[in-house]
């Protein structure tokens, strides 16, 4: 039963995941093709925001191998996918291995709604770790001009800086690490300056 | 002075719902309840009868593991007790776990956990431990000194040596509650129970929630004591809400999370500790993105709505109807695996506060109401 999940874009989800240690999130996508696209975008966005390496893990229908891969991952957010091949039994197996998936950084599981339904039915221990699940809004980044200006104005007021001051700080490698500054540069079309940080 | 993001990140860290209980205890974030806890009960009864066997049941996210670890810590304060906590799932795939595997894991962990001065200097025979390690790792080159040929013989020998250092050995086994059904639990545990009893080892372990219901309940009779760790009752007149607010304020200050949103979070958690922490973390995140420096009921509302929508996933129309009936009448009778699944997955919460009461998880209540509206 789906009463309608809230929608989220990859940029906002990446921002949330980079600030919530240990949290597990689920991003619901329309189909298997969308899984890969969403994973690609998430890894890119997280790369801008996260001070640590971002890992992308595909399950290969093998919870034990996935657990081993989790344990070997460097510290940092993990984006995991490939759950469409999971049966009810596979989810039960993954549930039994839950202790081995524990990480200090957050985990994002990207999957279809059908996979999420199976998870909720068969993996109660893992499900209790999942704080939030959202429907992917793949057009969320496409702000209209008024929306972009509204967000930029909110950032200017919040931090008391002009766009020019933020750009200058970024060019000098002096921009604070708050993820809002990364968003600010992207909204100004200056995302390339994030490589200076 | 910490920046805003540093302050919020610290709140997030303290509200990590997946954090291990040992970390929570070491950070001083544990808040004891006003009544005697499961940790108090288990430790107290083992102090009186150190070779007794105990089984602990409770829902997912109720805090069972924290209570088990506390019981261990309590017992280890005594010089004549050695209590060892073992998470079985970290050492073997539970799906294929056998009764012999269980004893091998206990042997392996006892050998590792006692590999330091306190245990190896009290006149123990080191060759027993060396042979045990070699046998477990199937070392083909080891020269065995002792004629021990089965996990049970090694267990007897190892316990014999450990009891030269301390009189009472307690083994606490966690994660067996994740087994799907009580039959599987029985087949793994009950055979080994007699071996542990024979060697005078005190035993505490967790069991699947299904063991509390129907004919499966007979497995609990094989233990000296059964302990149930319930959800916190949030009924009006109980002190459950106050307790949950104290849990919250141990992690985030009241100046950030005032009384009203704190009590709202406590109520929405349904008394499930892990859900309280997860909802709080989500609400704090909303406050951060909102540019607010305090938590408000609006932030709590968004967090609860997002949580509830996720919590309703995976249910079929029949299960929704069961939840609607509980919402209307408060009655729930477990007659099938489907009913048990609703309990295990925390869509239905069972409370024991003088009487047994059922309710749907508070975060799905408004959504069920929407579904029921014409």
XYZ file of C-alpha atoms in Angstrom:
571
model
C 0.000 0.000 0.000
C 1.441 3.370 -1.008
C -0.266 6.499 0.265
C 2.206 8.522 -1.733
C 5.718 9.189 -0.632
C 7.106 12.682 -0.527
C 9.295 13.565 -3.517
C 12.921 14.541 -3.365
C 15.641 15.450 -5.827
C 19.128 14.014 -5.744
C 20.682 17.289 -4.580
C 18.450 17.541 -1.511
C 18.831 13.851 -0.683
C 22.600 14.159 -0.970
C 22.506 17.151 1.388
C 20.468 15.185 3.946
C 22.634 12.073 3.658
C 25.862 14.020 4.086
C 24.594 15.493 7.374
C 23.037 12.457 9.056
C 25.591 9.993 10.413
C 24.489 6.375 10.436
C 21.099 7.089 8.831
C 19.612 4.771 6.218
C 17.537 6.282 3.411
C 15.573 4.725 0.594
C 15.075 6.430 -2.772
C 12.217 4.925 -4.767
C 12.563 5.139 -8.555
C 10.234 4.212 -11.391
C 12.153 1.281 -12.878
C 15.492 -0.485 -13.180
C 16.804 2.003 -15.769
C 16.074 4.868 -13.425
C 18.063 3.127 -10.662
C 21.347 3.597 -12.504
C 20.588 7.193 -13.399
C 19.642 8.051 -9.830
C 22.768 6.332 -8.442
C 24.966 8.230 -10.874
C 23.449 11.580 -9.918
C 23.617 10.818 -6.193
C 27.277 9.857 -6.312
C 28.041 13.073 -8.191
C 26.107 15.281 -5.775
C 27.560 13.548 -2.721
C 31.010 14.044 -4.172
C 30.477 17.826 -4.046
C 29.243 17.766 -0.449
C 31.063 15.002 1.328
C 34.537 15.330 2.782
C 34.892 11.543 2.588
C 34.906 9.117 -0.326
C 31.465 8.088 -1.609
C 31.014 4.386 -2.391
C 28.578 2.830 -4.849
C 27.786 -0.853 -4.238
C 25.667 -3.166 -6.355
C 24.191 -6.107 -4.436
C 24.590 -8.909 -7.015
C 21.728 -10.675 -5.157
C 24.191 -11.754 -2.496
C 23.628 -10.304 0.971
C 26.711 -12.009 2.406
C 28.941 -10.536 -0.334
C 27.270 -7.152 0.167
C 28.002 -7.324 3.890
C 31.659 -8.075 3.131
C 31.737 -5.153 0.682
C 30.226 -2.844 3.324
C 32.916 -3.872 5.779
C 35.633 -3.118 3.245
C 34.245 0.226 2.104
C 36.181 3.337 3.092
C 34.466 5.650 5.590
C 31.860 7.764 3.840
C 28.367 7.554 2.416
C 27.410 4.317 0.646
C 24.917 4.304 -2.229
C 23.694 0.776 -2.789
C 21.437 -0.682 -5.510
C 20.595 -3.888 -7.366
C 17.702 -4.951 -5.135
C 15.344 -5.749 -7.996
C 16.659 -9.313 -8.097
C 15.971 -9.854 -4.382
C 13.360 -12.431 -3.462
C 11.580 -12.579 -0.121
C 14.197 -15.089 1.053
C 17.066 -12.817 -0.004
C 15.617 -9.973 2.038
C 15.228 -12.305 5.029
C 18.881 -13.321 4.629
C 19.934 -9.668 4.476
C 17.895 -8.961 7.584
C 19.765 -11.646 9.521
C 23.076 -10.024 8.556
C 22.002 -6.550 9.619
C 24.753 -6.076 12.247
C 27.395 -6.313 9.530
C 25.972 -3.397 7.550
C 26.369 -0.865 10.365
C 28.366 2.212 9.350
C 29.153 5.585 10.855
C 28.195 7.400 7.656
C 24.777 7.207 6.036
C 23.553 4.648 3.512
C 21.213 5.309 0.585
C 19.371 2.344 -0.947
C 18.032 3.014 -4.448
C 15.245 0.670 -5.550
C 11.815 0.310 -7.126
C 8.621 0.389 -5.069
C 8.165 -3.358 -5.535
C 11.562 -3.971 -3.935
C 10.728 -1.662 -1.054
C 7.476 -3.543 -0.449
C 9.410 -6.805 -0.199
C 11.930 -5.215 2.173
C 9.156 -4.000 4.483
C 7.496 -7.432 4.463
C 10.602 -9.535 4.996
C 13.343 -7.500 6.702
C 11.899 -5.941 9.884
C 15.272 -5.413 11.556
C 16.727 -3.641 8.538
C 13.471 -1.699 8.050
C 13.774 -0.333 11.589
C 17.015 1.360 10.523
C 15.374 3.149 7.583
C 14.463 6.621 8.725
C 12.957 8.008 5.549
C 11.923 6.915 2.078
C 11.200 9.264 -0.796
C 10.032 9.106 -4.380
C 12.688 10.374 -6.767
C 11.875 13.641 -8.446
C 14.301 13.590 -11.349
C 13.291 17.097 -12.368
C 13.773 18.646 -8.941
C 17.022 20.282 -9.984
C 15.267 22.132 -12.767
C 14.406 25.232 -10.831
C 12.545 27.902 -12.621
C 14.267 31.282 -12.671
C 11.995 32.696 -9.970
C 12.596 29.589 -7.826
C 16.362 29.869 -8.278
C 16.330 33.552 -7.389
C 14.165 32.851 -4.359
C 16.646 30.260 -3.112
C 19.624 32.538 -3.788
C 17.940 35.347 -1.872
C 17.345 32.998 1.078
C 21.043 32.059 1.069
C 22.149 35.714 0.876
C 19.964 36.564 3.883
C 21.016 33.488 5.848
C 24.739 34.092 5.499
C 24.844 37.864 4.982
C 26.984 37.600 1.861
C 26.602 38.669 -1.753
C 27.006 36.321 -4.707
C 30.271 38.090 -5.634
C 31.694 37.597 -2.137
C 30.895 33.871 -2.224
C 32.488 33.482 -5.655
C 35.593 35.369 -4.497
C 35.938 33.133 -1.429
C 35.566 30.036 -3.578
C 38.230 31.272 -6.045
C 40.591 31.822 -3.116
C 39.821 28.404 -1.644
C 38.398 30.007 1.493
C 34.780 28.965 1.306
C 33.414 27.419 4.539
C 32.526 23.721 4.427
C 28.783 24.247 4.996
C 26.992 22.385 2.163
C 24.790 25.439 1.478
C 27.800 27.150 -0.065
C 28.155 24.299 -2.543
C 24.494 24.685 -3.416
C 25.005 28.476 -3.768
C 27.790 28.047 -6.311
C 25.786 25.493 -8.281
C 22.795 27.852 -8.409
C 25.105 30.559 -9.752
C 26.390 28.184 -12.407
C 29.817 28.168 -10.725
C 29.864 24.520 -9.624
C 33.318 24.079 -11.158
C 34.728 26.306 -8.381
C 33.974 23.518 -5.910
C 37.066 21.765 -7.264
C 39.119 24.605 -5.743
C 37.993 23.593 -2.188
C 31.782 28.636 19.985
C 30.537 25.891 17.625
C 29.069 26.984 14.301
C 25.450 26.213 13.486
C 26.358 23.278 11.283
C 28.731 21.857 13.899
C 25.994 22.099 16.538
C 23.448 20.382 14.323
C 25.908 17.690 13.282
C 26.504 16.918 16.957
C 22.737 16.582 17.496
C 22.577 14.274 14.486
C 25.396 12.142 15.836
C 23.673 11.796 19.216
C 20.404 10.879 17.472
C 21.815 8.099 15.301
C 19.157 5.365 15.459
C 21.595 2.763 14.138
C 24.269 3.488 16.740
C 25.464 0.474 18.650
C 24.286 0.165 22.255
C 27.866 0.059 23.534
C 28.455 3.472 21.964
C 25.251 4.800 23.561
C 26.289 3.485 26.974
C 29.846 4.836 26.654
C 28.535 8.283 25.663
C 26.344 8.311 28.769
C 23.142 8.586 26.725
C 21.319 5.678 28.402
C 18.348 6.705 30.544
C 17.033 4.085 32.984
C 13.298 3.662 33.372
C 11.522 4.370 36.621
C 10.650 0.708 37.128
C 12.982 -2.283 37.420
C 14.573 -2.855 34.024
C 15.264 -6.107 32.202
C 18.973 -5.514 32.927
C 18.195 -5.261 36.655
C 16.033 -8.403 36.564
C 18.484 -10.550 34.603
C 21.586 -9.438 36.534
C 19.816 -9.693 39.877
C 18.592 -13.222 39.271
C 21.978 -14.366 37.951
C 23.647 -12.926 41.045
C 21.416 -15.189 43.127
C 21.599 -18.228 40.853
C 24.617 -17.920 38.522
C 23.875 -21.069 36.537
C 20.319 -20.073 35.668
C 19.085 -19.662 32.088
C 17.158 -16.643 30.842
C 15.386 -15.764 27.625
C 14.623 -12.157 26.686
C 11.956 -11.140 24.186
C 10.973 -7.741 22.868
C 10.179 -5.884 19.689
C 12.657 -4.625 17.092
C 14.109 -1.362 18.382
C 12.871 -1.811 21.959
C 16.366 -1.627 23.444
C 16.933 -5.318 24.257
C 20.618 -5.299 23.329
C 21.269 -2.284 25.528
C 19.659 -4.104 28.459
C 21.760 -7.231 27.788
C 24.973 -5.216 27.711
C 23.995 -3.420 30.905
C 23.326 -6.747 32.602
C 26.842 -7.884 31.569
C 28.405 -4.673 32.868
C 26.528 -5.055 36.141
C 27.670 -8.638 36.659
C 31.273 -7.851 35.721
C 31.446 -5.410 38.604
C 31.664 -8.490 40.846
C 35.100 -10.117 41.168
C 33.616 -13.599 41.044
C 31.661 -13.089 37.795
C 32.794 -13.178 34.172
C 29.929 -12.173 31.839
C 30.495 -12.250 28.079
C 28.249 -10.589 25.460
C 28.263 -12.287 22.034
C 26.353 -11.098 18.939
C 25.894 -14.370 17.057
C 25.034 -12.637 13.758
C 28.498 -11.092 13.564
C 30.135 -14.509 13.470
C 27.808 -16.703 11.412
C 24.986 -16.421 8.915
C 21.902 -17.023 11.063
C 20.043 -18.575 8.134
C 22.288 -21.636 8.175
C 23.132 -21.651 11.884
C 23.177 -25.082 13.559
C 23.325 -26.005 17.228
C 26.976 -27.060 16.894
C 27.775 -23.724 15.247
C 26.366 -22.016 18.323
C 28.743 -23.840 20.655
C 31.675 -23.217 18.308
C 30.918 -19.487 18.297
C 30.745 -19.453 22.103
C 34.086 -21.283 22.253
C 35.645 -18.916 19.741
C 34.463 -15.808 21.551
C 35.333 -17.094 25.039
C 38.864 -17.864 23.822
C 39.240 -14.404 22.248
C 37.562 -12.400 24.990
C 39.734 -14.010 27.694
C 43.000 -13.489 25.863
C 44.382 -10.969 28.325
C 46.142 -10.804 31.634
C 43.250 -11.162 34.078
C 42.263 -14.506 32.613
C 45.537 -16.053 31.562
C 47.521 -15.472 34.735
C 45.358 -17.146 37.365
C 46.944 -20.579 37.197
C 45.073 -21.585 34.044
C 46.541 -24.134 31.656
C 47.421 -22.108 28.520
C 47.577 -25.217 26.358
C 43.789 -25.625 26.612
C 43.308 -22.216 24.988
C 46.006 -22.864 22.406
C 44.471 -26.202 21.447
C 41.040 -24.619 21.318
C 42.209 -21.840 18.970
C 44.001 -24.328 16.731
C 40.981 -26.636 16.627
C 38.581 -23.804 15.738
C 40.876 -22.521 12.995
C 41.550 -26.083 11.768
C 45.280 -25.523 12.041
C 46.853 -28.629 10.479
C 50.285 -27.894 11.969
C 49.355 -27.474 15.597
C 50.622 -30.058 18.034
C 47.717 -30.799 20.336
C 48.603 -31.289 23.978
C 45.182 -32.197 25.305
C 42.997 -35.057 24.114
C 39.882 -33.046 23.292
C 37.852 -34.046 20.264
C 34.531 -32.208 20.185
C 33.218 -28.700 20.821
C 31.556 -29.957 23.998
C 34.812 -31.401 25.369
C 36.577 -28.122 24.580
C 33.750 -26.196 26.228
C 34.032 -28.262 29.394
C 37.825 -27.855 29.488
C 37.774 -24.110 28.755
C 35.119 -23.407 31.362
C 37.077 -25.487 33.846
C 40.127 -23.284 33.312
C 38.144 -20.015 33.416
C 36.577 -21.047 36.700
C 40.044 -21.151 38.236
C 40.030 -17.362 37.791
C 36.410 -16.583 38.556
C 33.647 -18.688 40.044
C 30.777 -17.819 37.754
C 30.745 -17.684 33.942
C 27.784 -16.075 32.180
C 27.285 -16.149 28.408
C 24.903 -13.641 26.796
C 23.887 -14.524 23.226
C 22.223 -11.834 21.104
C 20.596 -11.716 17.631
C 18.757 -15.037 17.813
C 15.554 -12.997 17.982
C 16.034 -12.314 14.259
C 15.305 -15.940 13.372
C 12.011 -16.098 11.536
C 10.226 -18.652 13.604
C 10.305 -20.220 17.019
C 10.834 -23.746 15.594
C 14.156 -22.772 14.069
C 15.147 -21.113 17.346
C 14.184 -24.240 19.295
C 16.113 -26.598 17.055
C 19.300 -24.543 17.421
C 19.158 -23.639 21.079
C 17.488 -26.380 23.071
C 20.072 -29.070 22.284
C 22.854 -26.793 23.470
C 20.984 -25.688 26.567
C 21.727 -28.988 28.307
C 25.473 -28.638 27.645
C 25.579 -25.158 29.118
C 23.606 -26.281 32.169
C 25.906 -29.286 32.652
C 28.951 -27.024 32.925
C 27.258 -24.577 35.272
C 27.297 -21.718 32.750
C 24.716 -19.013 33.221
C 22.977 -18.239 29.948
C 20.997 -15.301 28.635
C 19.702 -15.134 25.106
C 17.161 -13.367 22.939
C 14.380 -15.257 21.166
C 12.014 -14.459 18.268
C 8.865 -12.599 19.229
C 6.882 -15.487 17.709
C 7.981 -17.629 20.657
C 5.531 -15.703 22.844
C 2.460 -16.848 20.970
C 0.551 -20.061 20.494
C 2.160 -23.458 20.768
C 5.621 -21.942 20.211
C 5.438 -20.595 23.742
C 6.421 -24.003 25.145
C 10.042 -23.287 24.203
C 10.115 -20.547 26.827
C 9.330 -23.141 29.521
C 12.718 -24.714 28.939
C 14.406 -21.670 30.470
C 14.460 -20.759 34.144
C 13.166 -17.258 33.456
C 11.432 -15.430 30.641
C 11.803 -11.648 30.444
C 9.674 -9.471 28.202
C 10.997 -6.027 27.239
C 7.910 -4.141 26.117
C 7.346 -0.936 24.235
C 7.105 2.058 26.537
C 3.474 2.636 27.358
C 2.392 6.096 26.253
C -1.109 5.830 27.632
C -2.448 8.847 29.481
C -1.678 8.490 33.157
C 1.454 6.412 32.614
C 4.873 7.957 33.046
C 5.951 6.664 29.626
C 5.839 10.016 27.858
C 7.914 11.631 30.617
C 10.476 8.850 30.300
C 10.699 9.241 26.519
C 11.173 13.007 26.873
C 14.036 12.311 29.304
C 15.573 9.949 26.719
C 15.316 12.722 24.146
C 16.775 15.411 26.409
C 19.731 13.179 27.238
C 20.682 13.591 23.567
C 19.522 17.099 22.638
C 19.071 19.927 25.129
C 15.619 21.184 26.107
C 16.715 24.636 24.957
C 16.796 23.241 21.425
C 13.927 20.786 21.791
C 11.302 22.394 24.049
C 8.599 20.566 25.956
C 5.779 20.595 23.367
C 7.680 19.230 20.361
C 9.457 16.800 22.706
C 6.168 15.378 23.985
C 4.841 15.269 20.431
C 7.872 13.231 19.333
C 7.435 10.931 22.330
C 3.778 10.334 21.477
C 4.496 9.758 17.782
C 7.161 7.166 18.571
C 4.516 4.876 20.032
C 6.987 4.063 22.805
C 9.451 2.470 20.356
C 12.841 3.822 21.434
C 14.508 3.438 18.056
C 11.626 5.200 16.328
C 11.818 8.041 18.884
C 15.461 8.588 18.015
C 14.883 8.256 14.252
C 11.924 10.673 14.295
C 13.909 13.141 16.375
C 16.859 13.015 13.995
C 14.555 13.578 11.045
C 12.852 16.509 12.798
C 16.226 18.064 13.641
C 17.139 17.801 9.981
C 13.945 19.663 9.051
C 14.847 22.378 11.558
C 18.303 22.727 10.044
C 17.022 22.994 6.459
C 14.386 25.449 7.662
C 17.065 27.749 9.083
C 15.575 27.394 12.574
C 17.628 27.188 15.773
C 14.950 25.368 17.745
C 12.763 22.387 17.032
C 9.089 23.119 16.503
C 5.976 20.994 16.185
C 5.950 21.820 12.470
C 9.329 20.110 12.044
C 8.052 17.133 14.045
C 4.964 16.959 11.841
C 6.972 16.746 8.632
C 9.250 14.091 10.114
C 6.272 12.024 11.290
C 4.493 12.279 7.953
C 7.563 11.121 6.023
C 8.140 8.294 8.508
C 4.507 7.195 8.421
C 4.326 7.081 4.620
C 7.372 4.822 4.614
C 5.929 2.710 7.428
C 2.786 1.894 5.433
C 4.690 0.442 2.491
C 4.458 -3.282 1.792
C 0.953 -3.787 3.215
C -1.836 -5.452 1.276
C -5.551 -4.497 1.537
C -6.265 -7.243 4.093
C -3.533 -5.987 6.375
C -4.765 -2.420 5.993
C -8.212 -3.625 7.063
C -6.729 -5.294 10.160
C -5.030 -2.009 11.041
C -8.268 -0.083 10.497
C -10.054 -2.481 12.854
C -7.407 -1.999 15.540
C -7.707 1.729 15.097
C -11.491 1.578 15.541
C -11.776 -1.044 18.279
C -8.348 -1.596 19.840
C -8.779 -5.348 19.401
C -6.223 -7.624 17.788
C -6.019 -11.413 17.859
C -2.959 -13.133 16.406
C -4.204 -16.061 14.411
C -1.798 -16.139 11.482
C 1.740 -15.444 10.335
C 0.398 -12.260 8.751
C -0.774 -11.022 12.151
C 2.636 -11.839 13.634
C 4.323 -9.908 10.809
C 2.279 -6.813 11.686
C 3.601 -7.047 15.253
C 7.202 -7.772 14.270
C 7.258 -4.898 11.746
C 5.849 -2.475 14.342
C 2.720 -1.546 12.427
C 0.836 -2.934 15.433
C 2.200 -2.144 18.871
C 1.395 -4.266 21.922
C 1.515 -2.663 25.349
C 1.587 -4.298 28.761
C 0.710 -1.794 31.451
C -1.438 -3.788 33.806
C -3.447 -5.005 30.823
C -2.628 -5.905 27.236
C -3.517 -3.194 24.751
C -2.992 -2.849 21.021
C -2.620 0.229 18.855
C -1.388 1.065 15.379
C 1.900 2.940 15.159
C 1.003 6.621 15.716
C 2.744 7.784 12.531
C 0.409 5.719 10.341
C -2.772 6.661 12.205
C -3.560 9.857 10.199
C -2.696 8.102 6.945
C -5.049 5.224 7.769
C -7.682 7.817 8.523
C -7.154 9.301 5.059
C -7.490 5.876 3.480
C -10.701 5.215 5.385
C -12.274 8.553 4.400
C -14.717 8.379 1.500
